[in-house]
Amino acid sequence: SGRIDKAYPTVCGHTGPVLDIDWCPHNDQVIASGSEDCTVMVWQIPENGLVTGMSEPVVVLEGHSKRVGIITWHPTARNVLLSAGCDNLIIIWNVGTGEAMIQLEDMHPDVIFSACWNRNGSLICTACKDKTIRVIDPRKEEIVGEKEKAHEGARPMRAIFLSDGNVFTTGFSRMMHEMDTSNGVLLPFYDPDTNVVYLCGKGDSSIRYFEITDEAPFVHYLNTFTTKEPQRGMGYMPKRGLDSDLFQDDLYPDTAGPDCAIEAEDWFEGKNGEPILISLKNGYVPGKNRDLKVVKKNILDNKLSKNAENTSPANKSASSTPSIKNEAKLEEVLKEIKSLKDLVSSQEKRIIQLEEQMSKIAI
């Protein structure tokens, strides 16, 4: 039925509604979330799933001044995460250190509707409320291409990169000969292995498939999948999660695997890496996911990195004490030790004075 138990454990840490989530492509247990509370949180789910509710993320990323509506992981570099907020700001984070490495300011005069990495993660394309599509080199912090009035309509549009470097957009126009005439915002999901785009919309009850080719009209209608109930939300699952005994090479060519091509530090230094592909012919056997550890560059994070390692949501016991309480207790103990030292020092002075008085009396 698709229903779950009402008492099913949940991940609850944000103080406002969650607006976007994205599973890490290089760790099936790690998920990032953006919220109206202006924060980004990264969570590590236990390998066997949630047994109890989770309320403490591995790391909280703070840098936006308004709600965060877009979250997307880098396709080939480990621990690189992009977030975009209603403050018209794009931040690229190194999740491994919890740092905001790149901030793309003053590039978007209005709300950002979508942001998408290209195949190797060297560029991003964005759709903005000002009706302009921008292609940005995030490490150089410059716009390398833009298209004004990509769609005439004022309603939200979306833009995604195709594997050949072209940009595919959806939006609204006065003409009604487009892919879909529904009122909902069309959300494109792209399969780079087969060059197929799936279009669906909130409130719609159909999903349309189109193949992208080099021949006019370039976007070719394939089929429509219809459901009885309208769609409320959509997501795209990695193909390695398919549970099927049938396999056809032409339908399932090699696809991106869970291994990253480069580390975060390499990417921020200017290196690029293509996705590491795997074959699904003999099925996919998941390997052991390593724990996400956050190591910040300041001394205060000694405690935090241990917290990420020992009391991360995946390993945390119900009896563990939050680090803030530990800090308060430590400060209390230090104050007591200091007061005891002061007391001992004053008593020593008093003893010396009494000894001097006794020696005078004895004489």
XYZ file of C-alpha atoms in Angstrom:
363
model
C 0.000 0.000 0.000
C 3.014 2.284 0.419
C 1.906 3.218 3.929
C 4.198 3.037 6.939
C 3.482 2.704 10.638
C 2.506 5.987 12.305
C 5.074 5.249 15.008
C 7.873 4.730 12.465
C 11.090 6.473 13.639
C 11.882 9.763 11.936
C 14.791 12.141 11.462
C 13.875 15.378 13.242
C 16.461 18.076 13.815
C 15.377 21.184 11.930
C 13.308 23.836 13.673
C 11.437 24.645 10.446
C 9.932 22.677 7.543
C 12.394 20.668 5.425
C 12.397 22.005 1.854
C 14.868 19.700 0.093
C 16.825 16.495 0.700
C 19.522 14.676 -1.271
C 21.134 11.283 -0.689
C 24.920 11.241 -1.002
C 25.953 9.477 -4.249
C 29.070 8.060 -2.558
C 27.560 6.819 0.706
C 24.120 5.232 0.766
C 23.735 5.977 4.489
C 24.321 9.741 4.261
C 21.616 12.287 3.468
C 21.625 16.096 3.478
C 18.627 18.323 4.202
C 17.849 22.018 3.767
C 15.214 23.849 5.764
C 13.297 27.039 6.407
C 15.440 27.422 9.536
C 18.285 28.591 7.216
C 20.502 25.581 7.968
C 21.803 22.542 6.127
C 22.101 19.314 8.111
C 23.929 16.126 7.162
C 22.746 12.839 8.664
C 24.132 9.311 8.763
C 21.449 6.616 8.819
C 22.361 3.243 10.409
C 22.981 0.488 7.851
C 20.027 -1.529 9.111
C 17.747 1.504 9.056
C 16.252 3.595 11.821
C 15.310 1.803 15.028
C 14.687 4.941 17.078
C 14.172 8.553 16.084
C 17.215 10.630 15.185
C 17.584 14.251 16.289
C 21.323 14.993 16.132
C 22.974 15.374 12.703
C 26.606 14.588 11.995
C 27.144 18.247 11.130
C 25.127 21.469 10.880
C 26.168 23.849 8.085
C 25.267 27.470 8.786
C 25.821 30.244 6.268
C 22.483 31.205 4.737
C 20.430 34.116 6.045
C 17.154 32.857 4.548
C 15.547 29.472 3.978
C 17.510 26.815 2.088
C 15.460 25.365 -0.767
C 18.071 23.521 -2.853
C 20.544 20.809 -1.818
C 22.680 18.793 -4.266
C 25.810 16.680 -3.810
C 28.778 16.852 -6.176
C 28.571 13.910 -8.623
C 32.228 12.802 -8.463
C 33.992 14.462 -5.478
C 33.535 13.116 -1.967
C 31.917 15.361 0.673
C 31.287 18.353 -1.631
C 27.775 19.754 -1.190
C 25.986 22.681 -2.856
C 23.207 24.627 -1.178
C 21.130 27.519 -2.508
C 18.855 29.709 -0.419
C 16.255 32.412 -0.775
C 19.033 34.874 0.083
C 20.061 34.385 -3.604
C 23.303 32.838 -2.371
C 24.948 29.583 -3.451
C 27.374 27.992 -0.984
C 29.621 25.026 -1.753
C 30.648 23.159 1.387
C 33.372 20.733 2.327
C 31.235 18.518 4.534
C 34.337 16.698 5.795
C 35.491 19.867 7.567
C 32.119 21.591 7.947
C 33.426 24.654 6.080
C 31.850 26.928 3.481
C 34.583 26.890 0.826
C 32.898 28.887 -1.969
C 30.172 31.536 -1.772
C 28.636 32.688 -5.057
C 27.190 36.094 -4.264
C 25.745 38.834 -6.502
C 25.214 36.425 -9.407
C 21.462 36.028 -8.985
C 19.291 39.137 -8.490
C 16.290 37.044 -7.495
C 15.240 33.646 -6.136
C 17.121 30.621 -7.499
C 14.673 27.996 -8.787
C 17.153 25.188 -9.477
C 20.852 24.321 -9.475
C 22.492 21.354 -11.200
C 26.063 20.035 -11.583
C 27.359 18.900 -14.956
C 28.595 15.328 -15.504
C 32.024 15.771 -13.874
C 31.043 18.558 -11.491
C 33.200 21.284 -13.018
C 30.229 23.571 -13.780
C 26.772 24.288 -12.424
C 23.708 25.631 -14.205
C 21.008 27.602 -12.440
C 17.503 28.806 -13.218
C 16.488 32.098 -11.630
C 13.267 34.039 -11.147
C 14.677 36.731 -13.470
C 14.049 34.191 -16.319
C 17.789 33.755 -16.941
C 19.662 30.458 -17.174
C 23.274 30.769 -15.994
C 26.226 28.413 -16.390
C 28.761 29.069 -13.629
C 32.323 27.956 -12.970
C 32.100 27.793 -9.161
C 35.837 27.573 -8.470
C 36.600 30.635 -10.595
C 33.423 32.255 -9.237
C 32.404 33.514 -12.666
C 29.507 33.137 -15.091
C 30.710 31.412 -18.275
C 27.394 31.571 -20.143
C 23.816 32.750 -19.750
C 20.521 32.768 -21.613
C 18.031 35.535 -20.847
C 14.294 34.915 -21.080
C 14.750 31.174 -21.482
C 10.983 30.919 -20.923
C 8.524 33.791 -21.257
C 6.255 32.763 -18.401
C 6.760 34.145 -14.909
C 6.224 30.784 -13.220
C 9.175 28.717 -11.938
C 11.436 27.011 -14.452
C 14.061 24.287 -14.100
C 17.405 23.664 -15.817
C 19.565 20.536 -15.864
C 22.819 19.574 -17.562
C 22.830 16.784 -20.141
C 25.827 14.461 -20.462
C 26.999 16.205 -23.659
C 27.206 19.568 -21.882
C 23.954 20.979 -23.260
C 21.326 22.376 -20.893
C 17.721 21.126 -20.818
C 15.079 23.477 -19.399
C 11.408 23.304 -18.494
C 9.148 26.293 -17.974
C 6.048 28.117 -19.145
C 5.377 29.941 -22.419
C 2.375 31.522 -24.103
C 2.497 28.827 -26.760
C 0.768 25.574 -25.809
C 2.665 23.177 -28.086
C 5.198 22.296 -25.425
C 5.772 18.944 -23.706
C 2.989 19.343 -21.172
C 0.026 21.661 -20.728
C -0.568 21.067 -17.016
C -0.411 23.944 -14.558
C 2.166 22.365 -12.240
C 5.897 23.051 -12.419
C 7.563 20.411 -14.603
C 10.420 18.660 -12.822
C 12.972 16.999 -15.132
C 14.849 13.846 -14.104
C 17.679 12.873 -16.449
C 19.227 9.460 -17.063
C 22.693 10.135 -18.556
C 23.198 6.446 -19.403
C 20.295 6.276 -21.870
C 19.772 10.007 -22.576
C 16.171 9.804 -21.409
C 14.427 12.659 -19.578
C 11.447 11.973 -17.316
C 9.048 14.883 -16.803
C 6.652 14.964 -13.881
C 4.808 17.631 -11.957
C 3.300 18.042 -8.518
C -0.432 17.500 -8.707
C -0.106 15.714 -12.048
C -0.933 12.024 -12.468
C 1.380 11.209 -15.365
C 5.104 10.896 -16.036
C 6.294 11.495 -19.601
C 9.481 10.080 -21.115
C 11.554 11.795 -23.798
C 14.750 10.729 -25.519
C 17.432 13.337 -26.216
C 19.266 12.899 -29.553
C 21.476 14.886 -31.927
C 18.763 14.915 -34.604
C 15.940 17.454 -34.883
C 13.673 17.975 -33.049
C 16.282 16.717 -30.503
C 13.637 15.876 -27.876
C 11.562 12.837 -28.911
C 8.451 11.681 -27.073
C 8.608 8.027 -25.980
C 5.733 7.189 -23.652
C 3.564 8.234 -20.707
C 3.114 6.464 -17.401
C -0.193 7.275 -15.688
C -1.183 6.783 -12.065
C -4.549 6.968 -10.327
C -3.334 9.347 -7.652
C -1.728 12.760 -8.277
C 1.979 13.022 -7.520
C 2.976 14.935 -4.388
C 6.731 14.534 -4.642
C 9.304 12.829 -6.814
C 12.799 11.410 -6.423
C 15.304 9.513 -8.542
C 16.840 6.292 -7.214
C 20.273 4.993 -8.316
C 19.988 2.069 -10.732
C 22.183 -0.083 -8.519
C 19.185 -0.321 -6.174
C 17.073 -2.188 -8.748
C 15.933 -5.641 -7.655
C 15.539 -7.551 -10.921
C 16.668 -10.908 -12.305
C 16.435 -9.666 -15.893
C 19.240 -7.750 -17.573
C 19.626 -6.231 -21.041
C 22.835 -4.451 -21.990
C 21.062 -1.927 -24.216
C 18.573 -0.981 -21.487
C 21.108 -0.979 -18.671
C 24.504 0.244 -19.851
C 27.252 0.901 -17.315
C 26.098 3.411 -14.728
C 27.693 5.570 -12.047
C 28.803 3.550 -9.032
C 29.179 4.630 -5.401
C 32.947 5.227 -5.553
C 34.056 8.844 -5.821
C 36.619 9.859 -8.447
C 38.380 12.487 -6.310
C 38.429 13.840 -2.771
C 36.975 17.211 -1.764
C 40.415 18.791 -1.331
C 41.401 17.755 -4.873
C 38.289 19.324 -6.368
C 38.712 22.612 -4.507
C 42.313 22.711 -5.785
C 41.026 22.581 -9.379
C 41.056 18.877 -10.285
C 38.166 17.142 -12.053
C 37.143 13.501 -12.190
C 34.698 11.641 -14.413
C 32.124 9.332 -12.786
C 33.408 5.819 -12.060
C 31.043 3.477 -13.911
C 30.012 -0.046 -12.921
C 28.176 -2.825 -14.759
C 24.864 -4.130 -13.467
C 25.073 -7.370 -15.454
C 25.691 -9.589 -12.435
C 23.762 -7.397 -10.044
C 25.122 -4.928 -7.526
C 26.459 -6.001 -4.144
C 26.795 -3.004 -1.815
C 30.077 -2.643 0.011
C 30.709 -1.376 3.510
C 29.989 2.347 3.756
C 32.549 4.217 5.780
C 31.334 6.559 8.499
C 31.109 10.239 7.665
C 33.560 12.024 9.954
C 33.719 15.785 10.301
C 37.103 17.208 11.285
C 37.083 20.974 11.673
C 40.243 23.045 11.666
C 39.793 24.706 15.040
C 40.690 23.358 18.450
C 37.100 23.426 19.641
C 36.213 20.686 17.190
C 38.328 18.081 19.010
C 35.215 17.334 20.937
C 32.966 17.621 17.865
C 34.995 15.245 15.701
C 34.899 12.663 18.503
C 31.177 13.272 18.676
C 30.878 12.597 14.926
C 32.920 9.414 15.335
C 31.643 7.989 18.597
C 28.181 9.497 18.999
C 27.143 9.893 15.386
C 23.482 8.966 14.849
C 24.563 5.569 13.466
C 26.384 4.553 16.690
C 24.896 6.846 19.322
C 23.446 5.183 22.401
C 20.402 6.510 24.176
C 22.441 7.236 27.298
C 25.010 9.523 25.636
C 25.207 13.099 26.954
C 25.222 16.106 24.603
C 28.585 17.836 24.328
C 27.142 21.162 25.537
C 26.278 19.624 28.918
C 29.774 18.127 29.121
C 31.231 21.582 28.486
C 29.156 23.102 31.279
C 30.200 20.360 33.702
C 33.857 20.772 32.748
C 33.706 24.529 33.366
C 32.049 23.887 36.733
C 34.790 21.438 37.768
C 37.523 23.856 36.659
C 35.959 26.646 38.739
C 35.833 24.366 41.784
C 39.493 23.377 41.324
C 40.490 27.051 41.047
C 38.589 27.979 44.214
C 40.212 25.055 46.070
C 43.661 26.191 44.910
C 42.929 29.714 46.150
C 41.739 28.320 49.478
C 44.870 26.172 49.899
C 47.096 29.139 49.039
C 45.406 31.383 51.621
C 45.610 28.616 54.266
C 49.334 28.191 53.580
C 49.897 31.920 54.168
C 47.892 31.733 57.397
C 49.932 28.744 58.634
C 53.201 30.585 57.950
C 51.955 33.600 59.940
C 50.934 31.394 62.890
C 54.280 29.591 62.860
C 56.103 32.928 63.010
C 53.966 34.041 65.978
C 54.625 30.742 67.819
C 58.378 31.067 67.326
C 58.328 34.589 68.846
C 56.366 33.366 71.886
C 58.792 30.487 72.414
C 61.738 32.939 72.514
